[in-house]
Coordinates of C-alpha atoms in Angstrom, one line a residue:
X1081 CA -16.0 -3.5 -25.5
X1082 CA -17.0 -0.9 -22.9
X1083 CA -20.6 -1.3 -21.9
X1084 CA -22.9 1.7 -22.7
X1085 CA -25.5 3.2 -20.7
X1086 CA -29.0 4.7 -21.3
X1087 CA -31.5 7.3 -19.6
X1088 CA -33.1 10.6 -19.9
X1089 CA -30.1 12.0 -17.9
X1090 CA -26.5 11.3 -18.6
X1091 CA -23.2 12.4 -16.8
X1092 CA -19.6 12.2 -18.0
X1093 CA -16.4 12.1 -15.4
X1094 CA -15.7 15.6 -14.9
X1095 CA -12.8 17.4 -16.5
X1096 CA -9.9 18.9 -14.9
X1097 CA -8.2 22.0 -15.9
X1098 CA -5.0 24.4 -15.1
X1099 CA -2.1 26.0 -15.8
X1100 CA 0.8 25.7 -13.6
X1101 CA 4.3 26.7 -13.3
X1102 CA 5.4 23.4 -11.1
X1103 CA 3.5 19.7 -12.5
X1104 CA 3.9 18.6 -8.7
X1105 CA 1.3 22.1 -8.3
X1106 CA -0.7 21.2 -10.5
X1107 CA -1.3 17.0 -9.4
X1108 CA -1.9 18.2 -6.2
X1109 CA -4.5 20.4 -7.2
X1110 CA -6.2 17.8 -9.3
X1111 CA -6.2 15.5 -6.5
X1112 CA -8.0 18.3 -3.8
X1113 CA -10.7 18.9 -6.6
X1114 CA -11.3 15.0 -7.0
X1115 CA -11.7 14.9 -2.7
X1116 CA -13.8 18.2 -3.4
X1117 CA -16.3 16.3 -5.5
X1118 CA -16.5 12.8 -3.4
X1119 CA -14.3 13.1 0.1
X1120 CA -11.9 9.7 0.4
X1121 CA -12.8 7.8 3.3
X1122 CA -10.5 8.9 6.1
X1123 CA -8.7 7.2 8.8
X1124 CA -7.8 8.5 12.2
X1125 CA -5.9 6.3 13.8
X1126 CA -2.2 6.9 12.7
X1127 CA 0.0 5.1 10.2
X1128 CA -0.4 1.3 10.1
X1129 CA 2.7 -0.5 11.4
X1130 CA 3.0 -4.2 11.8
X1131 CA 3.7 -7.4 10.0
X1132 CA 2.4 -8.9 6.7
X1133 CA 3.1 -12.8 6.3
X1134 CA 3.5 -12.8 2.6
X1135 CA 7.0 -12.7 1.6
X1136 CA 7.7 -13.9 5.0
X1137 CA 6.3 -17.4 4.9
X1138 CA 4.2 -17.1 1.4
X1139 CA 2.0 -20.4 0.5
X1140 CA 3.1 -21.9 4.2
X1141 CA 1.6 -19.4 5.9
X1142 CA 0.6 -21.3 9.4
X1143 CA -0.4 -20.6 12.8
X1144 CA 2.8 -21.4 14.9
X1145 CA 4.9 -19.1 13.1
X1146 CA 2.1 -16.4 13.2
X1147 CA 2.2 -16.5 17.0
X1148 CA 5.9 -16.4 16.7
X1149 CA 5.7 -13.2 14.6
X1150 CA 3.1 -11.5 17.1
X1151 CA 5.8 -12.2 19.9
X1152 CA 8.4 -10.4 17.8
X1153 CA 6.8 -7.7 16.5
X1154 CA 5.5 -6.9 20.3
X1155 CA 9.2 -6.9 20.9
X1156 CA 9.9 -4.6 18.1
X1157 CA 7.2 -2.2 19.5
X1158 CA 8.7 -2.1 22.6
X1159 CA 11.8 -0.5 20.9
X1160 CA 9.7 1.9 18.9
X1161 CA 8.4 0.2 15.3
X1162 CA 4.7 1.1 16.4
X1163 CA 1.8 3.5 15.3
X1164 CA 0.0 5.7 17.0
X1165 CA -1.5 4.6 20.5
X1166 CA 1.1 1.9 20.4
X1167 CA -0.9 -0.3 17.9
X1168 CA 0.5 -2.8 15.7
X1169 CA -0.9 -4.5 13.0
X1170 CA -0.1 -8.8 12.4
X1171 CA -1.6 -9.6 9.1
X1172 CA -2.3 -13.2 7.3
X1173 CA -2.1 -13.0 3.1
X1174 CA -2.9 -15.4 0.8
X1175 CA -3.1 -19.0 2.1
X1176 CA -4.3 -18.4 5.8
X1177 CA -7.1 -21.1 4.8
X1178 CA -4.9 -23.4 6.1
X1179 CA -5.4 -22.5 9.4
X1180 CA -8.8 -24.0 11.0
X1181 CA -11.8 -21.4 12.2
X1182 CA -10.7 -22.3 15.4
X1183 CA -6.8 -21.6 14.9
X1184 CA -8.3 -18.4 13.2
X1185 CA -9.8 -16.8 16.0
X1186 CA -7.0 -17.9 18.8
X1187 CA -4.5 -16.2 16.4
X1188 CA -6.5 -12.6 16.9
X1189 CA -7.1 -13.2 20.6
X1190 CA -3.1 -13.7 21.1
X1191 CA -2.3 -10.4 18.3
X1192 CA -4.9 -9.0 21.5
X1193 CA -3.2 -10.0 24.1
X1194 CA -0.1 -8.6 23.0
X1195 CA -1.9 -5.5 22.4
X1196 CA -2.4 -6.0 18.3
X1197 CA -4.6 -6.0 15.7
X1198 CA -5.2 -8.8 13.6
X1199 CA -5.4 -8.6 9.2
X1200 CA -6.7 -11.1 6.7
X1201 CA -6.4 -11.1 3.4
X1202 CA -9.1 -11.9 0.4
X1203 CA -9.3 -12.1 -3.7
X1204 CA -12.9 -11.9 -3.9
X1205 CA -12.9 -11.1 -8.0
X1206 CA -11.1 -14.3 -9.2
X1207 CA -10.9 -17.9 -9.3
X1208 CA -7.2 -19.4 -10.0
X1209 CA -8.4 -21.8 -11.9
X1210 CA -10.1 -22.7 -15.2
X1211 CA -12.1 -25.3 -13.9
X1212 CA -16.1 -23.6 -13.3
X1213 CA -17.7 -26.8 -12.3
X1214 CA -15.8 -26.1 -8.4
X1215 CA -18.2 -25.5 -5.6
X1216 CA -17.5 -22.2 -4.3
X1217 CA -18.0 -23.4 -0.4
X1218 CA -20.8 -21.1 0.3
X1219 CA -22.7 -23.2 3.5
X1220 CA -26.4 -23.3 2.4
X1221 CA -25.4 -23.2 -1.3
X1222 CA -24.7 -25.2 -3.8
X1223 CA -23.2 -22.5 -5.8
X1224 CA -20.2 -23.4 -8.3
X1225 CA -17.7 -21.0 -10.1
X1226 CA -19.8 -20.8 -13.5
X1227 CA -22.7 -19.2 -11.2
X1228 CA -20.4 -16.2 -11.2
X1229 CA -18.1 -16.1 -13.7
X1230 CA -18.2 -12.8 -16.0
X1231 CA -19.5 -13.7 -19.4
X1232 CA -18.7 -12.4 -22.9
X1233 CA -22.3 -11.4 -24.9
X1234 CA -21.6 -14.8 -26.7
X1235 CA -22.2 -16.4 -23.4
X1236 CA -18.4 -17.0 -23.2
X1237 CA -15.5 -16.2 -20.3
X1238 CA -15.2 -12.5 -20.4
X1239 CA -12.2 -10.5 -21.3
X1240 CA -8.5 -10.4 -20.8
X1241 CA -8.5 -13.9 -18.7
X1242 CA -8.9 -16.7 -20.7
X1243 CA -5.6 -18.1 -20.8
X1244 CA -4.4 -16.8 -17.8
X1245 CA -5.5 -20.2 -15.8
X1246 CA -8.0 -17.8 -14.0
X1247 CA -11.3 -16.8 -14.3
X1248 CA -12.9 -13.2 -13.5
X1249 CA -15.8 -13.2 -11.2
X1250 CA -19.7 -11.2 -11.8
X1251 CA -19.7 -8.9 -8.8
X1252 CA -23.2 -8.7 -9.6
X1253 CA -24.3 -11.9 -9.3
X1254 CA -26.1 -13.2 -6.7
X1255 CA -23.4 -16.4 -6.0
X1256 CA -20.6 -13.1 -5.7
X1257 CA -23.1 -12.1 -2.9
X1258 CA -23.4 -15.0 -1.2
X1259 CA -20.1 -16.1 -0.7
X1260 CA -18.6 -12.3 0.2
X1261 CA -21.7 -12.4 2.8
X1262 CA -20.4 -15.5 4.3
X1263 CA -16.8 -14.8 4.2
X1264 CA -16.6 -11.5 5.6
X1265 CA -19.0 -12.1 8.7
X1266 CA -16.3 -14.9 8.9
X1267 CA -13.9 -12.1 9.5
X1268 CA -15.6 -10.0 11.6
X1269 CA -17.3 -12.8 13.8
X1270 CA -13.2 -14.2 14.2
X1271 CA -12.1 -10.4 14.9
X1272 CA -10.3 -9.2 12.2
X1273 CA -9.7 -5.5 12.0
X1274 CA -8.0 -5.3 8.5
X1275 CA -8.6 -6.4 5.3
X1276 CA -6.5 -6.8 2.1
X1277 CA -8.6 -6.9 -0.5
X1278 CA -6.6 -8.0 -3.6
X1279 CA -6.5 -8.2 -7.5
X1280 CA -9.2 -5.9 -7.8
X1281 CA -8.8 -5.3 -11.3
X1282 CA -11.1 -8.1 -12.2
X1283 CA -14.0 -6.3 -10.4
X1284 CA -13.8 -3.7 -13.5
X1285 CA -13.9 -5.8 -16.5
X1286 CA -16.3 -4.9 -18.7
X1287 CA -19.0 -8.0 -20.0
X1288 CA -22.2 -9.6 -19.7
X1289 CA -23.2 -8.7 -15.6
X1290 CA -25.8 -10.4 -14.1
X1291 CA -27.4 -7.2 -12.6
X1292 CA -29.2 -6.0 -15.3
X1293 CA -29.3 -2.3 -14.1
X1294 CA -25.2 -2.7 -14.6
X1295 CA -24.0 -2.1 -18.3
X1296 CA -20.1 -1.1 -17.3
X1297 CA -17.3 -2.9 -15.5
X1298 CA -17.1 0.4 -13.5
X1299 CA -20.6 0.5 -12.6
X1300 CA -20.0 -2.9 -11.4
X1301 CA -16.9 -2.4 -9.4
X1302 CA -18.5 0.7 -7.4
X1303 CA -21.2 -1.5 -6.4
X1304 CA -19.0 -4.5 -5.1
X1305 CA -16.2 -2.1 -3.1
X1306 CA -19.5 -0.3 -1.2
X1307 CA -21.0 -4.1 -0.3
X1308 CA -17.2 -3.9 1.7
X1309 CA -17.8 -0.9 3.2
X1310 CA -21.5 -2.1 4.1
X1311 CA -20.1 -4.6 6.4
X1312 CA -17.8 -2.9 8.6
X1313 CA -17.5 0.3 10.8
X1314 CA -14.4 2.2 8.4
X1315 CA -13.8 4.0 11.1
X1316 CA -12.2 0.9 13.4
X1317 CA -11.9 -1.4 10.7
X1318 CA -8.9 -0.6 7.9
X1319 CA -9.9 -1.8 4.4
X1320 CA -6.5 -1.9 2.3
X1321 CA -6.6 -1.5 -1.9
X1322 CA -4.2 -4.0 -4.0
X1323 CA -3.8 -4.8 -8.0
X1324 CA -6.7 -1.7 -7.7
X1325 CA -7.8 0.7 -10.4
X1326 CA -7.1 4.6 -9.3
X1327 CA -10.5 5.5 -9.3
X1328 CA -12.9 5.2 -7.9
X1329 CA -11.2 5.3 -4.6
X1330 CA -13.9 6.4 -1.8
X1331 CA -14.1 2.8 -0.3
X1332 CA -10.7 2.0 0.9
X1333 CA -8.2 3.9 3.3
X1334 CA -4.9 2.5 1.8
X1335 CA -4.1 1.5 -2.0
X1336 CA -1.0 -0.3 -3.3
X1337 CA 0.9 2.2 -5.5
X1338 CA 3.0 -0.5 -7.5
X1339 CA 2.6 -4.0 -7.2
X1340 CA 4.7 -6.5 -5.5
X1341 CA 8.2 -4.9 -3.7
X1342 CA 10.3 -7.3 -2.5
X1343 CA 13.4 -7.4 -1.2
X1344 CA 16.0 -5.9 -4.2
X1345 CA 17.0 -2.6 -5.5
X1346 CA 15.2 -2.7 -8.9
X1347 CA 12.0 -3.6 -7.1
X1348 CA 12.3 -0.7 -4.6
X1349 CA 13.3 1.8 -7.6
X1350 CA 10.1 0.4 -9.2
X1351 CA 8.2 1.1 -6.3
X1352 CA 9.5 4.9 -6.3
X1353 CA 9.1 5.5 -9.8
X1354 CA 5.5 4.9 -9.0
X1355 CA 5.8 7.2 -6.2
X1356 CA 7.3 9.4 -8.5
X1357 CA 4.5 9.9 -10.6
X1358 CA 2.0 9.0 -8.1
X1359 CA 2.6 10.6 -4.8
X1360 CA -0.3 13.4 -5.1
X1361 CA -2.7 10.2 -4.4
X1362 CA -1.9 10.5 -0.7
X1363 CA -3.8 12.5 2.0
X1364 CA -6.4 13.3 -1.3
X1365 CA -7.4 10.5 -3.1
X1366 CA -6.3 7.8 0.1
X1367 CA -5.7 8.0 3.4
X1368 CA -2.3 6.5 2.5
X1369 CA -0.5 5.3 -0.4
X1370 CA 0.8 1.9 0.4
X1371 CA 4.9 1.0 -0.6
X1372 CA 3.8 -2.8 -0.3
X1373 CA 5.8 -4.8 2.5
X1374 CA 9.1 -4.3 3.5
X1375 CA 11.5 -7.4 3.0
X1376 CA 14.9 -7.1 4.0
X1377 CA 16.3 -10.2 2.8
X1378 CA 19.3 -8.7 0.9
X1379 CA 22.3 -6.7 2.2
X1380 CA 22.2 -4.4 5.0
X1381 CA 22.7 -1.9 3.4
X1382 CA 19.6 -2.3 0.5
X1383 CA 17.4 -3.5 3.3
X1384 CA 17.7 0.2 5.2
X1385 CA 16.8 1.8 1.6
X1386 CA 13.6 -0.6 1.3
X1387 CA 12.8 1.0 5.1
X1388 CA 14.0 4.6 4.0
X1389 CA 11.8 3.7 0.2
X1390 CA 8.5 2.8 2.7
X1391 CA 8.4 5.8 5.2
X1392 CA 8.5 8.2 2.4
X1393 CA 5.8 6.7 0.9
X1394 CA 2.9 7.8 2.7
X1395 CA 3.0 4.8 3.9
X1396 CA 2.1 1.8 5.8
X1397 CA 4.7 0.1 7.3
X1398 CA 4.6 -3.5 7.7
X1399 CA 7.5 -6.1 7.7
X1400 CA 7.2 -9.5 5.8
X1401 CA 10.5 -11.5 6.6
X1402 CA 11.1 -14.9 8.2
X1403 CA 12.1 -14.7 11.3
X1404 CA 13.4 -18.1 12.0
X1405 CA 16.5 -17.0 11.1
X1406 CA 18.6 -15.4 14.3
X1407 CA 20.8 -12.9 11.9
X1408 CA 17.3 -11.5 10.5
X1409 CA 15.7 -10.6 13.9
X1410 CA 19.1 -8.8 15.0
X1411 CA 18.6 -6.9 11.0
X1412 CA 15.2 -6.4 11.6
X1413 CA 15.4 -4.7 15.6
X1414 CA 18.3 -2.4 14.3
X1415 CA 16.5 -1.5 11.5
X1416 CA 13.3 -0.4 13.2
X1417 CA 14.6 0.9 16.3
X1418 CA 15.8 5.0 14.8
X1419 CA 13.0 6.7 16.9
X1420 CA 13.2 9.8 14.0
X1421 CA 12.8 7.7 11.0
X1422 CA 9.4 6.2 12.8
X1423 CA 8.2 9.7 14.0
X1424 CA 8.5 10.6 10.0
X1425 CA 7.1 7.5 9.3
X1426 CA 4.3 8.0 11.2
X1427 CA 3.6 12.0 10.0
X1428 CA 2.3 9.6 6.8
X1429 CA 2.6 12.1 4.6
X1430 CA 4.0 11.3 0.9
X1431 CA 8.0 13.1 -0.9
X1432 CA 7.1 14.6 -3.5
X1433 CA 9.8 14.1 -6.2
X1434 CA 12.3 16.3 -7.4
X1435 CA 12.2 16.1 -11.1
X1436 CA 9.6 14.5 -13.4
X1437 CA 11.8 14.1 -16.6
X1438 CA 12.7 10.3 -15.4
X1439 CA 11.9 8.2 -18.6
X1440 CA 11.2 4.5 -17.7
X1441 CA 13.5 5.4 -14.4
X1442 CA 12.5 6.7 -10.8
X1443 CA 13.9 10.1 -9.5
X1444 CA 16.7 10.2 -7.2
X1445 CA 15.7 12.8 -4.8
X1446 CA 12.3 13.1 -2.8
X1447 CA 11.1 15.9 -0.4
X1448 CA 8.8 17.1 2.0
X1449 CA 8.5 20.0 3.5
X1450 CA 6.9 19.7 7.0
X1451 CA 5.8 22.2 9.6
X1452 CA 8.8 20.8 11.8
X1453 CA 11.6 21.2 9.1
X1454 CA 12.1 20.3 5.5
X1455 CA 12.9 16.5 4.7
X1456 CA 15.3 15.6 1.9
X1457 CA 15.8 11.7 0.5
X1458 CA 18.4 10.5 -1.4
X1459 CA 18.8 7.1 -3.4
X1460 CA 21.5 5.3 -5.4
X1461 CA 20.0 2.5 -7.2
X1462 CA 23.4 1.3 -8.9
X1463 CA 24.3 -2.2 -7.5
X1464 CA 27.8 -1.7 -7.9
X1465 CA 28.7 2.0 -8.0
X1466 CA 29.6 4.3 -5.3
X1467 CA 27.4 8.2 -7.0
X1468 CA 28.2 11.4 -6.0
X1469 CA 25.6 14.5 -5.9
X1470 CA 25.5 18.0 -6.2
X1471 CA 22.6 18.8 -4.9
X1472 CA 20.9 22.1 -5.8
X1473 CA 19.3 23.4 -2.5
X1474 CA 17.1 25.9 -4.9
X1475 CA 16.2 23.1 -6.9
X1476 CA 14.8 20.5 -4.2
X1477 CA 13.1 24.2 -2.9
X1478 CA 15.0 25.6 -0.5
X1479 CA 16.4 29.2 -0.5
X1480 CA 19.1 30.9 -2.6
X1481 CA 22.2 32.4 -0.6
X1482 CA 21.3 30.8 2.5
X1483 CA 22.9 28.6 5.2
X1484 CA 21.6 25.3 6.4
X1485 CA 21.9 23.2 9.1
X1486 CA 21.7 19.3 7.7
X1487 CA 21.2 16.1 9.8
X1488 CA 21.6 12.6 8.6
X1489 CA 19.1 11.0 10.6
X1490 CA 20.7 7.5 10.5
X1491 CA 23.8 8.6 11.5
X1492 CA 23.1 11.7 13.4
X1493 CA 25.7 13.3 12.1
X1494 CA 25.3 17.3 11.5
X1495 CA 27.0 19.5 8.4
X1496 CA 26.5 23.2 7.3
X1497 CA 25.4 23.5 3.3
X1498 CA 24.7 26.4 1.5
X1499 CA 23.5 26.7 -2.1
X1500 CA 25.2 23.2 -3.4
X1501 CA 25.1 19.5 -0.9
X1502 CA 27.5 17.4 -1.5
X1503 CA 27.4 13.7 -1.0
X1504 CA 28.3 10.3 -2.1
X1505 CA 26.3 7.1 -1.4
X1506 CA 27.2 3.4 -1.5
X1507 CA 25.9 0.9 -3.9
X1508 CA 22.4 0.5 -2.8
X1509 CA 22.5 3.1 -0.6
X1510 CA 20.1 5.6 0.8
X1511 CA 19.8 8.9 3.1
X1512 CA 16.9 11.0 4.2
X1513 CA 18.5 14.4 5.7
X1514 CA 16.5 16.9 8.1
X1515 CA 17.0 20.4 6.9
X1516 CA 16.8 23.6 9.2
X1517 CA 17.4 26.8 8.7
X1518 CA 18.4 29.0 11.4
X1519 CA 16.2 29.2 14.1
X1520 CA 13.0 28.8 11.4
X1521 CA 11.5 25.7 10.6

């Protein structure tokens, strides 16, 4: 049950009202009054670009490979795939305990050398196991798992995670404290400059916390995302959201709009339908809403659309491939060399979609219309059928009775539309079109 709280004085959430003629309007409204009433925490260094190692090397993450990827991706920059001031990001995920404290900070001194930043990754809210009696390796403490693990009022393991083979940690207790005090002056004493902070949905489970001023699990997840903030300078140091709640969101520049994306069709169409209904988070509620990394371990083809699904997105833009494999490299350079797609990429600014009447589906069509000229996507998510569209140019917002000059911005290929666009993709197959009209934007 949801705690309850007590006091002379008590505040609800606030209430958001309107009438619009467009939805999109009207989401983007309620997200400039939420940034109205608490500011997100801004980031002013340009679009993330980089490498993440999770669906490149998974549970083997390891240090020779990582220095392998730095070299790459510094190859990659040099033809373009970079963010602003040339900066690239090389992150670890899950598993970079394997590497020693030593192999830790020679791994950000080479992402330095090659002029790079250097990620980590953390799940700070849960134990993978079911098994308390573990010392949680705090130095100076002999602290084990049932020190911090959330508990029911009958004293048992709280909530939803029973049988899940993991166990939801107390941000409030003081063993919580301890080890997040030890691990992230870890990071920062090694040199990370990024942080993943995952599965953060067990920070906001409601049950018995050890802070005794805490009676909610939201109360308690507010005050374990500021201890983050407390650590670092946000303004040099990116703190990323994953597996997160929507609100609050004033801690962390970037949050995962779906979960994982891999490297398919259905799990890129997944990923947009949460843009889809989600897109009004960027620039108000986050600096950026994240696409997850982009894995291109399918066809041609389907790999461009996951790169053409992540620039729209608001985005961050960081690979996670093995790159072992000659034919991937050669994939992955021709892929993020198109010097337009990475200037929009880099604008980070979220499509807003077409239509909102999807069902469980994802809209087709995404657009954004920029001070530079108005930006149309376009995605077939059949595996095996060719689709054609008819594309209303009044519809995606665009005026009636009037001529347009349309570039495909893969191919560079130019056409003349008015009123109706007509196209046909490929199985798997995606566009994003640059629109101008006349000698206007």
């Amino acid at each position: 049950p949801h705690g309850s709280i007590d006091g002379n004085i008590l505040t609800s959430p606030r209430f958001f009202l309107g009438y619009f003629d467009d939805w999109r309007d009207g989401m983007e409204a309620y997200g400039d009054a939420n940034t109205r009433n608490i500011p997100m925490l801004e980031w002013k260094d340009g679009v993330p670009f980089g490498y993440n190692s999770w669906y490149g090397q998974g549970s083997k993450v390891n240090y020779n490979e990582s220095i392998d990827v730095s070299n790459f991706i510094k190859e990659l920059g040099d033809n373009d795939f970079k963010g602003d001031n040339d900066v690239a990001y090389i992150n670890l995920d899950s598993y970079w305990d394997s590497f020693s404290d030593d192999q830790l900070k020679q791994f950000v001194e080479h992402c330095h050398v090659n002029g790079q930043r250097a990620g980590i990754y953390w799940s700070h809210f849960v134990f993978w196991s079911t098994e308390a009696w573990w010392n949680m390796g705090v130095p100076g403490y002999d602290y084990t798992y049932r020190d911090a693990v959330l508990e029911e009022p009958n004293g048992g393991v709280a909530a939803i995670q029973k049988d899940s083979g993991s166990l939801p940690m107390d941000p409030t207790s003081d063993a919580m404290k301890a080890r997040l005090d030890y691990i992230m002056n870890k990071f920062i004493d090694c040199g990370f400059e990024f942080l993943k902070i995952d599965f953060l949905n067990y920070a906001a489970l409601e049950g018995n916390h050890r802070d005794p001023d805490v009676k909610t699990g939201m109360q308690a997840y507010n005050q374990a995302l500021k201890m983050f903030t407390d650590y670092v300078d946000t303004d040099k140091f990116f703190l990323s959201y994953s597996i997160a709640p929507l609100f609050p969101y004033q801690y962390a520049h970037a949050r995962r709009i779906s979960c994982d994306t891999a490297d398919d069709i259905g799990e890129t169409s997944y990923m947009l339908n949460s843009l889809n209904y989600g897109w009004w988070e960027d620039n108000t509620l986050y600096q950026f809403t994240d696409p997850d990394h982009i894995s291109f371990a399918a066809s041609a083809t389907e790999a461009r659309t996951r790169y053409n699904s992540a620039v729209i997105c608001g985005t961050m833009m960081l690979l996670s491939d093995s790159y072992k494999n000659k034919g991937m490299r050669e994939l992955t350079k021709e892929l993020t060399s198109n010097e337009d797609i990475n200037a929009l990429a880099r604008k980070g600014k979220a499509f807003r979609p077409v239509e909102g009447n999807t069902g469980q589906w994802t809209n087709d069509l995404f657009t954004l219309d920029d001070e530079d000229g108005f930006y149309l996507a376009v995605f077939n998510y059949e595996r095996t059928m060719n689709k054609k569209y008819n594309i209303d140019l009044e519809r995606i917002g665009l005026e009636k009775d009037t001529e347009y000059s349309v570039t495909d911005m893969w191919s560079g290929k130019n056409m003349q539309v008015k009123d109706i666009m007509s196209i046909e993709l490929h199985p798997e197959e995606s566009c994003i079109y640059k629109i101008k009209r006349g000698n206007n934007r």
